[in-house]
Amino acid sequence: QVQLQESGPGLVKPSQTLSLTCTVSGGSILTNYYYWNWIRRSPGKGLEWMGAISYTGSIYYSPSLKSRTSISRDTSKNQITLQLSSVTPEDTAVYYCAGGLRTGVQNNHWGQGTHVTVSS
């Protein structure tokens, strides 16, 4: 059974870079046709897709976040990483990694999410 676990700091100061790691177990991030997505839910808002990295290493970003987002992977550790720069309090959210056969918020596998607060 594929399991995903997000990790990273729960508090980030404004203007800093938020860095999160998603560790995948029970399956490989190189699994054919799979996409590994980063998604967030801000207070009072719905799910927002941030970006994804495919099994081939192709990377996709939400146009609204592209200038501040970087997604990468470490195949030796079976991990996906997210970096979001120049954060503001509006970036306070629960951040999820998820895996499925497409980019977006429809995924077969989800992490439990990690709450990140942006505050000084």
PDB file of C-alpha atoms in Angstrom:
ATOM      1  CA  GLN A   1       0.000   0.000   0.000  1.00  0.00           C
ATOM      2  CA  VAL A   2       1.403   3.345  -1.043  1.00  0.00           C
ATOM      3  CA  GLN A   3       1.806   5.800   1.808  1.00  0.00           C
ATOM      4  CA  LEU A   4       2.878   9.417   1.694  1.00  0.00           C
ATOM      5  CA  GLN A   5       4.207  11.467   4.573  1.00  0.00           C
ATOM      6  CA  GLU A   6       4.821  15.210   4.469  1.00  0.00           C
ATOM      7  CA  SER A   7       7.446  16.780   6.702  1.00  0.00           C
ATOM      8  CA  GLY A   8       8.809  20.234   7.293  1.00  0.00           C
ATOM      9  CA  PRO A   9       8.607  23.212   9.622  1.00  0.00           C
ATOM     10  CA  GLY A  10       5.225  24.208  10.937  1.00  0.00           C
ATOM     11  CA  LEU A  11       6.128  27.887  11.187  1.00  0.00           C
ATOM     12  CA  VAL A  12       7.805  30.062   8.572  1.00  0.00           C
ATOM     13  CA  LYS A  13       8.464  33.794   8.725  1.00  0.00           C
ATOM     14  CA  PRO A  14       7.188  36.127   6.035  1.00  0.00           C
ATOM     15  CA  SER A  15       9.527  36.559   3.052  1.00  0.00           C
ATOM     16  CA  GLN A  16      11.290  33.279   3.806  1.00  0.00           C
ATOM     17  CA  THR A  17      11.174  30.068   1.787  1.00  0.00           C
ATOM     18  CA  LEU A  18       8.884  27.234   2.826  1.00  0.00           C
ATOM     19  CA  SER A  19      10.449  23.813   2.261  1.00  0.00           C
ATOM     20  CA  LEU A  20       8.524  20.548   2.548  1.00  0.00           C
ATOM     21  CA  THR A  21       9.428  16.943   1.849  1.00  0.00           C
ATOM     22  CA  CYS A  22       7.119  14.103   0.921  1.00  0.00           C
ATOM     23  CA  THR A  23       8.427  10.609   1.605  1.00  0.00           C
ATOM     24  CA  VAL A  24       6.743   7.862  -0.373  1.00  0.00           C
ATOM     25  CA  SER A  25       6.704   4.286   0.920  1.00  0.00           C
ATOM     26  CA  GLY A  26       5.156   1.109  -0.409  1.00  0.00           C
ATOM     27  CA  GLY A  27       5.768   2.239  -3.968  1.00  0.00           C
ATOM     28  CA  SER A  28       8.256   4.047  -6.173  1.00  0.00           C
ATOM     29  CA  ILE A  29       8.047   7.626  -7.361  1.00  0.00           C
ATOM     30  CA  LEU A  30       9.269   6.191 -10.678  1.00  0.00           C
ATOM     31  CA  THR A  31       6.102   4.131 -11.093  1.00  0.00           C
ATOM     32  CA  ASN A  32       4.997   4.408 -14.710  1.00  0.00           C
ATOM     33  CA  TYR A  33       2.472   7.102 -15.495  1.00  0.00           C
ATOM     34  CA  TYR A  34       2.350   8.460 -11.956  1.00  0.00           C
ATOM     35  CA  TYR A  35       2.316  12.123 -11.049  1.00  0.00           C
ATOM     36  CA  TRP A  36       3.232  13.404  -7.606  1.00  0.00           C
ATOM     37  CA  ASN A  37       1.289  16.507  -6.754  1.00  0.00           C
ATOM     38  CA  TRP A  38       1.570  19.236  -4.153  1.00  0.00           C
ATOM     39  CA  ILE A  39      -1.776  20.617  -3.046  1.00  0.00           C
ATOM     40  CA  ARG A  40      -2.785  22.994  -0.287  1.00  0.00           C
ATOM     41  CA  ARG A  41      -5.903  24.062   1.533  1.00  0.00           C
ATOM     42  CA  SER A  42      -5.935  27.545   3.008  1.00  0.00           C
ATOM     43  CA  PRO A  43      -8.319  28.541   5.809  1.00  0.00           C
ATOM     44  CA  GLY A  44     -11.803  28.940   4.391  1.00  0.00           C
ATOM     45  CA  LYS A  45     -10.751  27.916   0.899  1.00  0.00           C
ATOM     46  CA  GLY A  46     -10.858  24.808  -1.205  1.00  0.00           C
ATOM     47  CA  LEU A  47      -8.057  22.651  -2.456  1.00  0.00           C
ATOM     48  CA  GLU A  48      -5.461  24.464  -4.542  1.00  0.00           C
ATOM     49  CA  TRP A  49      -3.176  22.521  -6.836  1.00  0.00           C
ATOM     50  CA  MET A  50       0.369  23.917  -6.695  1.00  0.00           C
ATOM     51  CA  GLY A  51       2.348  21.711  -9.015  1.00  0.00           C
ATOM     52  CA  ALA A  52       3.554  18.220  -9.791  1.00  0.00           C
ATOM     53  CA  ILE A  53       6.469  16.096 -10.896  1.00  0.00           C
ATOM     54  CA  SER A  54       5.948  13.079 -13.103  1.00  0.00           C
ATOM     55  CA  TYR A  55       7.533   9.651 -13.115  1.00  0.00           C
ATOM     56  CA  THR A  56       9.792  10.896 -15.921  1.00  0.00           C
ATOM     57  CA  GLY A  57      10.857  13.944 -13.952  1.00  0.00           C
ATOM     58  CA  SER A  58       8.784  16.439 -15.913  1.00  0.00           C
ATOM     59  CA  ILE A  59       7.620  19.301 -13.729  1.00  0.00           C
ATOM     60  CA  TYR A  60       4.358  21.235 -13.884  1.00  0.00           C
ATOM     61  CA  TYR A  61       3.372  24.367 -11.985  1.00  0.00           C
ATOM     62  CA  SER A  62       0.202  26.259 -11.307  1.00  0.00           C
ATOM     63  CA  PRO A  63       0.437  29.497 -13.296  1.00  0.00           C
ATOM     64  CA  SER A  64      -0.540  31.516 -10.240  1.00  0.00           C
ATOM     65  CA  LEU A  65       2.327  30.110  -8.161  1.00  0.00           C
ATOM     66  CA  LYS A  66       4.919  29.332 -10.804  1.00  0.00           C
ATOM     67  CA  SER A  67       7.157  32.288 -10.039  1.00  0.00           C
ATOM     68  CA  ARG A  68       7.549  31.214  -6.398  1.00  0.00           C
ATOM     69  CA  THR A  69       7.408  27.402  -6.592  1.00  0.00           C
ATOM     70  CA  SER A  70      10.056  24.770  -7.119  1.00  0.00           C
ATOM     71  CA  ILE A  71       9.408  21.028  -7.115  1.00  0.00           C
ATOM     72  CA  SER A  72      12.093  18.380  -7.255  1.00  0.00           C
ATOM     73  CA  ARG A  73      12.706  14.754  -6.378  1.00  0.00           C
ATOM     74  CA  ASP A  74      15.332  12.508  -4.844  1.00  0.00           C
ATOM     75  CA  THR A  75      14.946   9.082  -6.399  1.00  0.00           C
ATOM     76  CA  SER A  76      17.473   7.516  -4.033  1.00  0.00           C
ATOM     77  CA  LYS A  77      15.292   8.489  -1.083  1.00  0.00           C
ATOM     78  CA  ASN A  78      11.943   8.146  -2.867  1.00  0.00           C
ATOM     79  CA  GLN A  79      11.108  11.716  -1.915  1.00  0.00           C
ATOM     80  CA  ILE A  80       9.424  14.705  -3.508  1.00  0.00           C
ATOM     81  CA  THR A  81      10.238  18.216  -2.331  1.00  0.00           C
ATOM     82  CA  LEU A  82       8.422  21.539  -2.492  1.00  0.00           C
ATOM     83  CA  GLN A  83       9.889  24.971  -2.061  1.00  0.00           C
ATOM     84  CA  LEU A  84       7.718  28.092  -1.966  1.00  0.00           C
ATOM     85  CA  SER A  85       9.610  31.356  -1.805  1.00  0.00           C
ATOM     86  CA  SER A  86       8.697  34.811  -0.544  1.00  0.00           C
ATOM     87  CA  VAL A  87       5.879  33.486   1.610  1.00  0.00           C
ATOM     88  CA  THR A  88       3.214  35.726   3.124  1.00  0.00           C
ATOM     89  CA  PRO A  89       0.506  35.002   5.706  1.00  0.00           C
ATOM     90  CA  GLU A  90      -1.755  34.110   2.765  1.00  0.00           C
ATOM     91  CA  ASP A  91       0.398  31.022   2.270  1.00  0.00           C
ATOM     92  CA  THR A  92      -0.733  29.666   5.635  1.00  0.00           C
ATOM     93  CA  ALA A  93      -2.362  26.340   4.798  1.00  0.00           C
ATOM     94  CA  VAL A  94      -2.366  22.599   5.164  1.00  0.00           C
ATOM     95  CA  TYR A  95       0.001  21.243   2.537  1.00  0.00           C
ATOM     96  CA  TYR A  96      -0.546  17.816   1.025  1.00  0.00           C
ATOM     97  CA  CYS A  97       1.412  15.605  -1.280  1.00  0.00           C
ATOM     98  CA  ALA A  98      -0.595  13.203  -3.369  1.00  0.00           C
ATOM     99  CA  GLY A  99       0.000  10.656  -6.102  1.00  0.00           C
ATOM    100  CA  GLY A 100      -2.117   9.683  -9.064  1.00  0.00           C
ATOM    101  CA  LEU A 101      -2.371   9.283 -12.804  1.00  0.00           C
ATOM    102  CA  ARG A 102      -2.747  12.977 -13.583  1.00  0.00           C
ATOM    103  CA  THR A 103      -1.808  16.402 -12.365  1.00  0.00           C
ATOM    104  CA  GLY A 104      -4.373  18.108 -10.200  1.00  0.00           C
ATOM    105  CA  VAL A 105      -6.357  17.404  -7.064  1.00  0.00           C
ATOM    106  CA  GLN A 106      -7.769  14.023  -8.080  1.00  0.00           C
ATOM    107  CA  ASN A 107      -5.330  11.484  -6.719  1.00  0.00           C
ATOM    108  CA  ASN A 108      -5.266   7.882  -5.641  1.00  0.00           C
ATOM    109  CA  HIS A 109      -2.972   8.391  -2.695  1.00  0.00           C
ATOM    110  CA  TRP A 110      -2.759  11.238  -0.194  1.00  0.00           C
ATOM    111  CA  GLY A 111      -0.536  12.171   2.678  1.00  0.00           C
ATOM    112  CA  GLN A 112      -2.145  13.275   5.919  1.00  0.00           C
ATOM    113  CA  GLY A 113      -1.066  16.855   5.313  1.00  0.00           C
ATOM    114  CA  THR A 114       1.119  19.189   7.276  1.00  0.00           C
ATOM    115  CA  HIS A 115      -0.011  22.551   8.621  1.00  0.00           C
ATOM    116  CA  VAL A 116       2.246  25.498   7.879  1.00  0.00           C
ATOM    117  CA  THR A 117       1.738  28.905   9.447  1.00  0.00           C
ATOM    118  CA  VAL A 118       3.405  31.987   8.007  1.00  0.00           C
ATOM    119  CA  SER A 119       3.871  34.494  10.780  1.00  0.00           C
ATOM    120  CA  SER A 120       6.534  36.689  12.286  1.00  0.00           C
TER     121      SER A 120
END
